[in-house]
Coordinates of C-alpha atoms in Angstrom, one line a residue:
Chain A
M1396 CA 63.2 14.8 21.7
K1397 CA 59.3 13.9 20.0
Y1398 CA 59.5 13.0 16.8
I1399 CA 57.7 12.1 14.3
I1400 CA 58.5 8.6 11.6
G1401 CA 57.2 8.0 8.2
V1402 CA 57.6 4.8 6.5
D1403 CA 58.2 4.6 3.0
S1404 CA 57.1 1.1 2.4
G1405 CA 58.8 0.0 -1.3
G1406 CA 59.3 -3.8 -3.0
T1407 CA 62.3 -3.9 -3.4
S1408 CA 62.7 -2.2 0.1
T1409 CA 61.7 -0.9 3.6
K1410 CA 63.0 3.1 4.7
A1411 CA 62.3 4.3 7.7
A1412 CA 62.9 7.9 9.1
A1413 CA 62.3 9.5 12.5
Y1414 CA 61.9 13.9 11.5
S1415 CA 61.8 16.1 14.3
L1416 CA 58.5 18.2 15.0
E1417 CA 60.6 20.2 13.4
G1418 CA 60.8 18.7 10.3
Q1419 CA 64.6 18.2 10.7
L1420 CA 65.8 14.8 9.5
L1421 CA 67.0 13.1 12.8
K1422 CA 67.7 9.1 11.3
E1423 CA 67.1 6.5 8.5
T1424 CA 67.0 3.1 8.3
Q1425 CA 66.4 0.0 6.0
T1426 CA 65.4 -3.0 6.2
G1427 CA 63.8 -5.2 3.5
F1428 CA 61.0 -4.8 0.9
G1429 CA 57.8 -4.0 2.6
N1430 CA 55.9 -4.7 -0.4
L1431 CA 52.4 -6.9 1.4
L1432 CA 51.8 -8.9 -1.8
N1433 CA 55.2 -10.0 -2.3
N1434 CA 54.7 -11.8 0.9
A1435 CA 52.7 -10.4 4.1
E1436 CA 54.2 -12.2 6.2
E1437 CA 57.9 -11.3 5.3
A1438 CA 56.7 -7.2 4.5
L1439 CA 55.4 -6.6 8.1
A1440 CA 58.8 -8.2 10.1
N1441 CA 60.6 -5.6 7.9
I1442 CA 58.0 -2.6 9.1
R1443 CA 58.2 -3.7 12.4
Q1444 CA 61.4 -4.1 12.4
S1445 CA 62.8 -0.5 10.8
L1446 CA 60.3 0.6 13.3
L1447 CA 61.8 -1.3 16.2
N1448 CA 65.2 -0.1 15.0
L1449 CA 64.5 3.6 15.1
F1450 CA 62.1 3.6 18.9
E1451 CA 65.5 1.5 20.1
E1452 CA 67.6 4.7 19.5
L1453 CA 65.2 7.1 19.5
G1454 CA 63.0 5.4 22.5
E1455 CA 59.2 4.6 21.9
D1456 CA 57.8 6.7 23.7
N1457 CA 59.5 9.8 22.5
C1458 CA 57.3 9.0 19.2
Q1459 CA 54.5 11.0 18.7
M1460 CA 53.1 9.3 15.4
V1461 CA 53.9 6.7 13.0
V1462 CA 52.9 7.6 9.1
L1463 CA 53.2 4.1 6.7
G1464 CA 53.4 4.7 3.1
V1465 CA 51.8 0.9 2.0
A1466 CA 51.1 0.1 -2.0
G1467 CA 47.5 -1.7 -2.6
V1468 CA 46.8 -0.8 0.7
D1469 CA 42.9 0.6 -1.1
S1470 CA 42.4 -2.9 -1.9
G1471 CA 41.9 -6.1 0.1
D1472 CA 42.6 -6.1 3.7
F1473 CA 45.8 -5.4 3.8
R1474 CA 45.0 -1.8 6.1
E1475 CA 43.5 -4.4 9.0
V1476 CA 46.2 -7.0 8.2
I1477 CA 48.8 -4.6 9.1
F1478 CA 46.8 -2.8 12.0
E1479 CA 46.7 -6.3 14.0
N1480 CA 50.2 -7.1 13.2
L1481 CA 51.4 -3.1 14.6
A1482 CA 49.4 -3.5 17.7
P1483 CA 51.8 -3.7 20.2
I1484 CA 53.6 -0.5 18.9
K1485 CA 52.9 2.9 21.1
P1486 CA 52.4 5.4 19.2
E1487 CA 49.4 6.0 16.9
T1488 CA 49.7 4.5 13.8
V1489 CA 49.0 6.1 10.0
I1490 CA 48.2 3.6 6.7
L1491 CA 48.4 5.6 3.6
N1492 CA 47.9 4.7 0.6
D1493 CA 51.7 4.8 -1.4
A1494 CA 50.5 7.5 -4.1
W1495 CA 49.4 10.1 -0.8
M1496 CA 52.6 9.4 0.5
A1497 CA 54.1 10.6 -2.0
H1498 CA 51.6 13.7 -2.5
Y1499 CA 52.6 14.6 1.2
A1500 CA 56.5 14.3 0.5
L1501 CA 56.2 16.4 -2.2
L1502 CA 53.1 18.8 -2.1
D1503 CA 53.3 18.8 2.0
G1504 CA 49.9 18.7 2.3
E1505 CA 49.1 21.5 0.4
D1506 CA 46.7 21.4 -3.1
G1507 CA 48.4 19.5 -5.9
C1508 CA 48.5 16.8 -8.5
L1509 CA 50.9 14.3 -8.3
V1510 CA 52.0 12.4 -11.0
I1511 CA 53.9 9.4 -10.8
S1512 CA 55.6 7.5 -13.9
G1513 CA 57.3 4.1 -12.7
T1514 CA 56.7 1.1 -14.2
G1515 CA 53.2 1.9 -13.9
S1516 CA 51.3 5.4 -13.9
I1517 CA 48.8 6.9 -12.1
V1518 CA 48.0 11.0 -11.2
I1519 CA 46.3 11.7 -7.7
G1520 CA 45.5 15.6 -6.7
K1521 CA 43.1 17.5 -4.3
F1522 CA 41.7 20.4 -4.1
E1523 CA 39.5 22.4 -1.7
G1524 CA 38.5 19.4 0.3
L1525 CA 38.3 17.5 -3.2
E1526 CA 40.5 14.3 -3.5
D1527 CA 40.6 12.1 -7.3
R1528 CA 42.7 10.5 -9.0
V1529 CA 42.4 9.4 -13.2
G1530 CA 44.9 6.1 -14.3
G1531 CA 46.1 3.8 -12.6
Y1532 CA 44.9 0.8 -13.7
G1533 CA 47.0 -1.7 -14.1
N1534 CA 49.4 -2.9 -17.4
L1535 CA 45.7 -4.6 -19.5
L1536 CA 44.6 -0.9 -18.9
G1537 CA 46.3 2.0 -18.4
D1538 CA 48.8 3.5 -17.6
E1539 CA 49.8 5.9 -19.8
G1540 CA 53.5 7.4 -19.9
S1541 CA 54.4 4.6 -17.5
G1542 CA 58.4 2.8 -18.3
Y1543 CA 56.0 -0.1 -19.1
D1544 CA 53.8 1.5 -21.8
I1545 CA 57.2 2.7 -23.2
A1546 CA 58.4 -1.0 -23.8
K1547 CA 55.9 -2.1 -25.4
E1548 CA 55.6 0.9 -27.5
L1549 CA 58.5 -0.4 -28.9
I1550 CA 57.3 -4.4 -28.9
K1551 CA 54.9 -3.1 -30.7
A1552 CA 56.7 -1.5 -33.1
V1553 CA 59.4 -4.3 -33.3
L1554 CA 56.4 -6.9 -34.1
N1555 CA 54.6 -4.3 -36.9
A1556 CA 58.2 -4.4 -38.2
F1557 CA 57.5 -8.0 -39.0
D1558 CA 54.0 -8.1 -39.6
K1559 CA 55.5 -5.9 -42.6
G1560 CA 58.0 -7.6 -43.7
E1561 CA 60.1 -4.2 -42.8
T1562 CA 63.8 -4.3 -41.8
Y1563 CA 63.8 -3.5 -38.2
S1564 CA 65.3 0.0 -37.2
K1565 CA 68.5 0.7 -35.3
L1566 CA 66.5 0.9 -31.9
E1567 CA 64.1 -2.7 -33.0
K1568 CA 67.8 -3.9 -33.9
K1569 CA 68.9 -2.7 -30.3
L1570 CA 65.9 -3.9 -28.6
L1571 CA 66.2 -7.2 -30.2
K1572 CA 70.1 -7.8 -29.3
E1573 CA 69.7 -5.9 -25.8
G1574 CA 67.1 -8.5 -24.7
D1575 CA 68.6 -10.9 -26.0
F1576 CA 65.9 -12.5 -28.6
S1577 CA 66.9 -13.8 -31.7
T1578 CA 63.2 -13.9 -32.8
V1579 CA 60.2 -12.3 -32.2
F1580 CA 58.6 -14.5 -30.8
E1581 CA 61.0 -15.4 -28.0
L1582 CA 60.4 -11.5 -27.6
V1583 CA 57.2 -11.9 -27.5
K1584 CA 57.8 -15.2 -24.9
F1585 CA 59.8 -12.5 -22.4
V1586 CA 56.5 -10.1 -22.1
Y1587 CA 54.3 -13.3 -21.1
A1588 CA 56.7 -14.8 -19.2
S1589 CA 57.9 -12.3 -16.5
G1590 CA 57.0 -9.3 -14.2
K1591 CA 55.8 -6.3 -15.6
D1592 CA 59.4 -4.5 -13.4
Q1593 CA 60.6 -6.1 -16.4
V1594 CA 59.3 -5.6 -18.9
A1595 CA 59.4 -1.9 -18.0
N1596 CA 63.1 -2.1 -17.5
L1597 CA 63.3 -2.8 -21.4
S1598 CA 61.9 0.8 -22.0
M1599 CA 66.4 1.9 -20.3
V1600 CA 66.8 1.0 -24.0
V1601 CA 64.9 3.8 -25.4
V1602 CA 66.4 6.2 -22.7
E1603 CA 69.7 5.1 -23.8
K1604 CA 69.4 5.4 -27.4
A1605 CA 67.4 8.5 -26.9
S1606 CA 70.2 10.1 -25.7
Q1607 CA 72.4 9.1 -28.0
G1608 CA 69.8 11.5 -30.6
N1609 CA 68.3 8.3 -32.1
E1610 CA 64.6 9.9 -33.5
Q1611 CA 62.2 6.9 -32.5
A1612 CA 63.4 7.1 -29.4
I1613 CA 62.6 10.2 -28.6
Q1614 CA 60.0 10.4 -30.0
L1615 CA 58.8 7.2 -27.9
L1616 CA 59.8 9.4 -25.0
K1617 CA 57.7 12.4 -26.1
E1618 CA 54.7 10.2 -26.5
A1619 CA 55.1 9.2 -22.9
G1620 CA 54.8 12.8 -21.8
L1621 CA 52.1 13.5 -23.6
K1622 CA 50.3 11.1 -22.1
L1623 CA 51.1 11.8 -18.9
A1624 CA 50.4 15.3 -19.9
N1625 CA 47.0 14.2 -21.0
Q1626 CA 46.4 12.4 -17.8
V1627 CA 47.2 15.5 -15.4
S1628 CA 45.0 17.6 -17.2
M1629 CA 41.7 15.1 -16.9
L1630 CA 42.7 15.3 -13.4
I1631 CA 43.3 19.2 -12.5
E1632 CA 39.9 19.1 -14.6
K1633 CA 37.9 17.0 -12.5
I1634 CA 38.8 18.5 -9.6
G1635 CA 38.4 22.0 -11.1
M1636 CA 41.8 23.3 -10.3
H1637 CA 42.5 24.8 -14.1
K1638 CA 42.5 28.4 -13.1
S1639 CA 46.3 27.8 -11.3
P1640 CA 47.6 24.1 -11.7
K1641 CA 50.6 22.6 -8.8
V1642 CA 51.5 19.7 -10.3
A1643 CA 55.0 17.1 -9.2
V1644 CA 55.9 14.6 -10.1
T1645 CA 57.8 11.1 -8.9
G1646 CA 58.6 8.3 -10.4
S1647 CA 62.2 7.1 -12.1
V1648 CA 60.8 8.2 -15.8
L1649 CA 59.4 11.3 -14.8
V1650 CA 62.2 12.1 -12.4
K1651 CA 65.3 10.7 -14.3
N1652 CA 64.3 11.7 -17.9
D1653 CA 64.1 14.8 -18.8
I1654 CA 62.5 14.6 -22.2
V1655 CA 59.9 13.2 -21.2
Y1656 CA 59.8 15.6 -17.8
E1657 CA 60.6 18.6 -20.9
T1658 CA 57.6 17.3 -23.2
F1659 CA 54.7 16.9 -20.4
M1660 CA 55.3 20.1 -17.9
K1661 CA 55.7 22.3 -21.5
E1662 CA 52.1 19.8 -23.0
V1663 CA 50.6 21.2 -19.6
K1664 CA 51.6 24.7 -19.5
S1665 CA 50.3 25.2 -23.1
K1666 CA 46.9 24.3 -21.2
Y1667 CA 47.3 26.0 -18.0
P1668 CA 49.8 29.1 -18.1
N1669 CA 49.7 29.1 -14.7
G1670 CA 51.1 25.8 -13.5
E1671 CA 53.3 25.5 -11.9
F1672 CA 55.3 22.7 -11.3
V1673 CA 57.3 20.5 -8.3
R1674 CA 60.4 18.0 -9.2
K1675 CA 62.5 17.1 -7.2
N1676 CA 64.1 14.4 -5.2
I1677 CA 62.7 13.5 -1.6
S1678 CA 62.3 10.9 0.3
N1679 CA 58.6 10.1 0.6
T1680 CA 59.8 9.0 4.2
R1681 CA 59.1 13.4 4.1
G1682 CA 55.0 12.5 3.3
G1683 CA 54.6 11.3 7.4
Y1684 CA 56.2 14.3 8.5
S1685 CA 54.0 16.2 6.2
Y1686 CA 50.9 15.0 7.4
Y1687 CA 51.7 15.0 11.0
K1688 CA 52.7 18.2 10.7
R1689 CA 49.0 19.2 8.4
Q1690 CA 47.2 16.9 11.4
V1691 CA 48.3 19.1 13.6
T1692 CA 48.0 22.2 12.1
Q1693 CA 44.1 21.5 11.5
K1694 CA 43.6 20.8 15.2
Chain B
M385 CA 36.2 -48.8 -45.8
K386 CA 39.5 -46.9 -45.6
Y387 CA 38.8 -43.4 -43.2
I388 CA 41.0 -40.6 -42.1
I389 CA 40.2 -39.0 -38.5
G390 CA 40.6 -35.8 -38.0
V391 CA 40.9 -34.2 -34.6
D392 CA 40.1 -31.0 -33.1
S393 CA 41.2 -30.7 -29.4
G394 CA 40.1 -27.6 -27.9
G395 CA 39.6 -25.7 -24.6
T396 CA 36.5 -27.6 -24.1
S397 CA 35.9 -30.7 -25.6
T398 CA 37.9 -32.5 -28.0
K399 CA 36.3 -33.5 -31.5
A400 CA 37.2 -36.3 -33.7
A401 CA 35.9 -37.6 -37.1
A402 CA 35.8 -40.5 -39.4
Y403 CA 36.4 -38.9 -43.1
S404 CA 36.8 -41.6 -46.2
L405 CA 38.7 -41.1 -49.2
E406 CA 36.2 -39.3 -50.4
G407 CA 35.8 -36.6 -47.7
Q408 CA 32.3 -38.4 -46.8
L409 CA 31.6 -38.4 -43.1
L410 CA 31.1 -41.8 -41.2
K411 CA 31.2 -41.4 -38.4
E412 CA 31.8 -38.0 -35.3
T413 CA 32.9 -38.2 -31.2
Q414 CA 33.4 -35.9 -28.8
T415 CA 35.5 -36.2 -25.4
G416 CA 36.7 -33.6 -22.9
F417 CA 38.8 -30.5 -23.7
G418 CA 42.3 -31.1 -25.6
N419 CA 44.6 -28.4 -24.7
L420 CA 47.4 -29.4 -23.4
L421 CA 48.3 -25.9 -21.7
N422 CA 44.7 -26.7 -19.0
N423 CA 46.7 -29.8 -18.3
A424 CA 48.0 -32.3 -20.5
E425 CA 47.4 -35.2 -19.0
E426 CA 44.3 -35.2 -19.0
A427 CA 43.9 -33.2 -22.3
L428 CA 46.0 -36.2 -24.6
A429 CA 43.9 -39.1 -22.3
N430 CA 41.0 -37.1 -24.3
I431 CA 42.4 -37.0 -27.7
R432 CA 43.6 -41.2 -27.3
Q433 CA 40.4 -41.8 -25.9
S434 CA 38.4 -39.7 -29.3
L435 CA 40.5 -42.0 -31.3
L436 CA 39.7 -45.1 -29.5
N437 CA 36.0 -44.4 -29.7
L438 CA 36.5 -44.1 -33.5
F439 CA 39.2 -47.5 -34.1
E440 CA 36.6 -49.2 -32.3
E441 CA 33.3 -48.6 -34.6
L442 CA 36.0 -49.1 -37.6
G443 CA 38.7 -50.7 -37.0
E444 CA 42.1 -49.3 -36.4
D445 CA 43.9 -51.1 -39.3
N446 CA 41.2 -49.3 -41.8
C447 CA 43.1 -46.1 -40.7
Q448 CA 44.8 -44.1 -43.1
M449 CA 45.8 -41.5 -41.4
V450 CA 45.5 -38.9 -38.2
V451 CA 45.7 -35.4 -38.0
L452 CA 46.1 -33.3 -35.3
G453 CA 44.0 -30.2 -34.7
V454 CA 46.4 -29.0 -31.5
A455 CA 46.6 -25.2 -30.0
G456 CA 49.7 -24.0 -28.8
V457 CA 52.0 -26.5 -30.7
D458 CA 55.0 -24.8 -31.9
S459 CA 55.9 -23.1 -28.9
G460 CA 57.0 -25.9 -26.0
D461 CA 57.9 -29.7 -26.5
F462 CA 53.8 -30.3 -27.1
R463 CA 54.9 -32.7 -30.1
E464 CA 57.3 -34.7 -28.5
V465 CA 54.6 -35.2 -25.4
I466 CA 51.8 -36.2 -28.1
F467 CA 54.2 -38.1 -30.3
E468 CA 55.7 -40.9 -26.8
N469 CA 51.7 -40.5 -26.0
L470 CA 50.2 -41.4 -29.1
A471 CA 53.3 -44.2 -30.2
P472 CA 50.8 -47.0 -29.3
I473 CA 48.3 -46.3 -32.1
K474 CA 49.3 -47.7 -34.9
P475 CA 48.0 -44.7 -38.6
E476 CA 50.4 -42.3 -39.3
T477 CA 49.7 -39.6 -37.0
V478 CA 50.4 -35.6 -38.2
I479 CA 50.3 -32.4 -35.8
L480 CA 49.5 -29.5 -37.2
N481 CA 48.9 -26.0 -35.2
D482 CA 45.0 -25.3 -34.9
A483 CA 45.0 -22.3 -36.6
W484 CA 46.9 -24.3 -40.0
M485 CA 43.8 -27.4 -38.9
A486 CA 41.6 -24.3 -39.5
H487 CA 43.2 -23.6 -42.4
Y488 CA 43.2 -26.9 -44.6
A489 CA 39.1 -26.9 -43.1
L490 CA 37.7 -24.0 -45.4
L491 CA 40.3 -23.0 -47.7
D492 CA 40.8 -27.3 -48.0
G493 CA 44.6 -26.6 -48.7
E494 CA 44.4 -24.2 -51.6
D495 CA 45.8 -20.7 -51.6
G496 CA 44.2 -18.1 -49.4
C497 CA 44.7 -16.1 -46.2
L498 CA 42.6 -17.7 -43.1
V499 CA 41.7 -14.9 -39.9
I500 CA 40.5 -16.0 -37.2
S501 CA 39.1 -13.8 -34.3
G502 CA 37.7 -15.4 -30.6
T503 CA 38.6 -14.7 -27.4
G504 CA 42.0 -14.1 -29.2
S505 CA 43.2 -13.1 -33.2
I506 CA 45.5 -14.2 -35.6
V507 CA 45.9 -13.8 -39.7
I508 CA 47.6 -17.2 -40.9
G509 CA 47.7 -17.4 -44.7
K510 CA 50.0 -19.0 -48.0
F511 CA 51.1 -18.5 -51.5
E512 CA 53.3 -19.8 -53.7
G513 CA 55.0 -22.4 -51.4
L514 CA 55.3 -19.0 -48.4
E515 CA 53.0 -19.4 -45.3
D516 CA 53.1 -16.3 -42.9
R517 CA 51.0 -15.5 -40.3
V518 CA 50.3 -11.6 -38.7
G519 CA 49.5 -11.3 -34.9
G520 CA 48.6 -13.6 -32.5
Y521 CA 50.3 -11.3 -30.2
G522 CA 48.3 -12.1 -27.4
N523 CA 46.6 -10.2 -24.9
L524 CA 49.4 -8.2 -23.8
L525 CA 50.5 -6.9 -27.5
G526 CA 48.2 -7.9 -30.1
D527 CA 44.5 -9.5 -31.0
E528 CA 42.9 -7.1 -32.2
G529 CA 39.5 -7.1 -33.6
S530 CA 38.9 -10.4 -31.1
G531 CA 36.3 -10.3 -28.2
Y532 CA 38.4 -9.4 -25.4
D533 CA 40.3 -6.2 -28.2
I534 CA 36.2 -5.2 -28.5
A535 CA 35.6 -5.8 -24.7
K536 CA 38.8 -4.0 -23.8
E537 CA 37.8 -0.9 -26.0
L538 CA 34.9 -1.2 -24.0
I539 CA 36.7 -1.1 -20.9
K540 CA 38.5 1.5 -21.3
A541 CA 35.5 3.9 -23.1
V542 CA 34.4 3.6 -19.2
L543 CA 37.8 4.3 -17.8
N544 CA 37.4 7.4 -19.9
A545 CA 34.4 8.5 -18.5
F546 CA 35.7 7.7 -14.9
D547 CA 38.6 9.7 -15.1
K548 CA 37.1 12.7 -17.6
G549 CA 34.1 12.6 -14.0
E550 CA 31.6 11.6 -17.1
T551 CA 28.2 10.4 -16.7
Y552 CA 27.9 6.6 -18.5
S553 CA 26.9 6.1 -21.6
K554 CA 24.0 2.9 -22.1
L555 CA 26.4 0.7 -23.2
E556 CA 28.9 1.7 -20.3
K557 CA 25.6 1.2 -18.0
K558 CA 25.0 -1.6 -19.3
L559 CA 27.7 -3.6 -19.1
L560 CA 28.3 -2.5 -14.8
K561 CA 25.2 -3.3 -14.4
E562 CA 26.1 -6.6 -16.1
G563 CA 29.3 -7.6 -14.8
D564 CA 28.0 -6.6 -11.8
F565 CA 30.4 -4.0 -11.4
S566 CA 29.1 -1.3 -8.6
T567 CA 32.2 0.8 -9.4
V568 CA 35.1 0.7 -12.1
F569 CA 37.6 -0.6 -9.5
E570 CA 35.9 -3.7 -9.1
L571 CA 35.3 -4.1 -13.0
V572 CA 39.1 -3.0 -13.3
K573 CA 40.0 -6.1 -10.3
F574 CA 37.4 -8.0 -12.3
V575 CA 39.9 -8.4 -15.8
Y576 CA 43.2 -8.8 -13.9
A577 CA 42.0 -11.8 -11.8
S578 CA 40.0 -13.4 -14.5
G579 CA 41.3 -15.2 -17.5
K580 CA 40.8 -14.1 -20.7
D581 CA 38.3 -15.6 -22.3
Q582 CA 35.2 -13.9 -19.4
V583 CA 36.9 -10.9 -19.9
A584 CA 36.6 -11.6 -23.6
N585 CA 32.7 -12.7 -23.2
L586 CA 32.2 -9.0 -21.4
S587 CA 32.1 -8.1 -25.5
M588 CA 28.7 -9.9 -25.9
V589 CA 26.8 -7.2 -24.2
V590 CA 28.5 -4.6 -27.4
V591 CA 27.4 -7.7 -30.0
E592 CA 23.7 -7.2 -27.8
K593 CA 23.3 -4.5 -27.7
A594 CA 24.8 -3.5 -30.6
S595 CA 22.1 -5.2 -32.5
Q596 CA 19.5 -3.1 -31.2
G597 CA 20.7 -0.4 -32.9
N598 CA 23.2 1.2 -30.1
E599 CA 25.2 3.3 -32.0
Q600 CA 28.7 3.0 -29.9
A601 CA 28.3 -0.8 -29.7
I602 CA 27.5 -0.4 -33.6
Q603 CA 30.8 1.6 -33.4
L604 CA 33.5 -0.2 -31.4
L605 CA 32.3 -3.9 -33.5
K606 CA 33.3 -1.7 -36.9
E607 CA 36.8 -0.8 -35.8
A608 CA 36.8 -4.8 -34.5
G609 CA 35.6 -5.1 -38.2
L610 CA 38.2 -2.7 -39.4
K611 CA 41.4 -3.6 -37.7
L612 CA 40.8 -7.2 -38.7
A613 CA 41.0 -6.1 -42.9
N614 CA 44.1 -3.8 -41.6
Q615 CA 45.8 -7.8 -40.2
V616 CA 45.2 -8.9 -43.3
S617 CA 46.3 -5.9 -45.4
M618 CA 49.3 -6.8 -43.9
L619 CA 49.7 -10.5 -44.4
I620 CA 48.3 -10.1 -48.4
E621 CA 51.4 -7.9 -49.0
K622 CA 53.7 -9.9 -46.7
I623 CA 53.3 -13.2 -48.6
G624 CA 52.5 -10.7 -52.9
M625 CA 49.0 -12.3 -53.0
H626 CA 47.6 -9.0 -53.9
K627 CA 46.2 -9.2 -57.4
S628 CA 43.2 -11.7 -55.8
P629 CA 43.5 -13.2 -52.4
K630 CA 41.0 -15.6 -51.0
V631 CA 40.2 -14.8 -48.6
A632 CA 38.5 -17.3 -45.4
V633 CA 37.5 -15.7 -41.7
T634 CA 36.5 -18.5 -38.1
G635 CA 35.8 -17.5 -35.0
S636 CA 32.4 -16.9 -33.0
V637 CA 33.4 -12.1 -33.8
L638 CA 33.9 -12.6 -37.8
V639 CA 31.7 -15.8 -37.7
K640 CA 28.7 -14.4 -35.8
N641 CA 28.1 -10.9 -35.9
D642 CA 27.8 -9.9 -39.5
I643 CA 29.1 -5.4 -38.7
V644 CA 31.8 -7.1 -37.9
Y645 CA 32.5 -9.6 -40.7
E646 CA 30.5 -6.6 -43.3
T647 CA 33.4 -4.3 -41.7
F648 CA 36.1 -6.2 -42.6
M649 CA 34.8 -7.5 -45.7
K650 CA 34.1 -3.7 -47.2
E651 CA 37.5 -3.0 -45.8
V652 CA 39.0 -6.3 -47.8
K653 CA 36.4 -5.4 -51.3
S654 CA 37.8 -1.6 -51.5
K655 CA 41.7 -2.5 -51.1
Y656 CA 41.4 -5.6 -53.5
P657 CA 38.2 -5.3 -55.4
N658 CA 39.2 -9.7 -56.5
G659 CA 39.0 -10.5 -52.5
E660 CA 37.0 -13.6 -52.3
F661 CA 36.1 -15.0 -49.3
V662 CA 35.1 -17.9 -47.7
R663 CA 32.7 -17.6 -44.2
K664 CA 30.8 -21.4 -43.6
N665 CA 30.4 -23.6 -40.3
I666 CA 32.5 -26.3 -40.8
S667 CA 34.1 -28.0 -38.3
N668 CA 38.0 -28.3 -37.8
T669 CA 38.1 -32.2 -38.1
R670 CA 37.7 -31.4 -41.7
G671 CA 41.0 -30.1 -42.2
G672 CA 42.1 -33.4 -41.1
Y673 CA 40.7 -35.4 -44.4
S674 CA 41.7 -31.9 -46.4
Y675 CA 46.1 -32.1 -45.4
Y676 CA 46.1 -36.0 -46.4
K677 CA 44.0 -36.0 -49.4
R678 CA 46.0 -32.8 -50.1
Q679 CA 49.3 -35.2 -48.9
V680 CA 48.2 -38.1 -51.6
T681 CA 47.9 -35.4 -54.0
Q682 CA 51.3 -33.9 -54.5
K683 CA 52.8 -37.9 -53.8

């Protein structure tokens, strides 16, 4: 049976899935991390292995196309390195930026915006042949409404309370306790000594407290939702999709947290009453199938 | 003749100066960088050499005290390392945080606040036995009104114009041209690939354009002044010095730029009409002498 492979190469694991030409999931496989920034050689070996796993069972000759979703592929020479490394693979191979892979997965190749908010955030979209993006400038310059941003806003509130000599709120105390920080200076040290995702993880304190009704925590999540709405509004205007925008969301902050998502959606709807929203749990590997289908349809 | 040595160990050079017990400058010397974070061994050799230079001319036995101003001495085990390394030096040796060294230099050991704004920013102060600080949490969490902050605000304005699909202002164009950035993505890449001082250096574009009357540039500098005023107000309230605060400033942003300083001073004065300001170009090494004098007076 002929099939398509979609690969989602992430920071912790590489997921690959084979889809029939009608879009039916045939087989999935998972190997180690596929982010080339971690360790290019190992990541490439993991990506290759995921393909070999599927070839072995379904036959390499039956595979019509391999679509890889890879983070950071637009910067650096990742594209070349991957192509070189996968040269022995017979099927046609296409590399997409991981964000566009998610866009294909959620919007099936249709026009629309995709708002991603996990550790960082970015908005991408296309409309009538125009592709563009907003944000995604990383933790130093942006990542509005991301997990990192939510954690940072809480940390700044702690520092502000300290600078003013005020007592900490319940949420602020919870953060210090949770992270085992006996002083604000230890908290600051942690931020500088840790990876972005470790800092973003501190936002879980906000999520937990918000679910218990803590007002400060709810407010922080609402602000994240408003920031993300602002980002997507910018993109909608930029690509001229304001009449009836289609907006998909992905990433843990928007998919798992209802306060962020509801605030986000309400705000976007207040500007674009005809807005249509897509929020579903779907594997990014499916973006590979959608990409293939779109190519075939357009031929 | 008996004398005191003050050492200002900075990121590019180490300056040491000998002062008579009456405060007269006797001799200065300069060696390589003295920031232990760059390279501890080399920094310590430079600091030691600066002392030996002065001992050679003025006699080690005549030296009553060595006062070192060292960056980041409160974090890590710098203090121990320095003491160990300087053990063969005979005179009593004292290590101060570089910010407090500057405080002694400008305020002569008296009560008051010191606002520092260079690459980063921090406010420290003491009043009636109480010492405290505000800010100084680095470029990820603060450094309000610093050179880095000014540069970041301009970069964010560029990114915002790009995200909105608007044309760049004159100032924004100047930044892109000055840094040889052909796209915003190159600018973003630069921020992530560069040291903090390299990013802070981009603020010189703002300073230059402001001096030519560019409104956006002037506004950015005024905002830096307001942020610094806000930081010092917090500290004044925190240490209870609000009746007639004494406020000294140092660092290139406040010392060299009149727009930042005037805005800062006006804002602080609007809150504390009895405020007294100190803005003078004085070597931090002089803080060593002031420290010594204060010790002697208190004995």
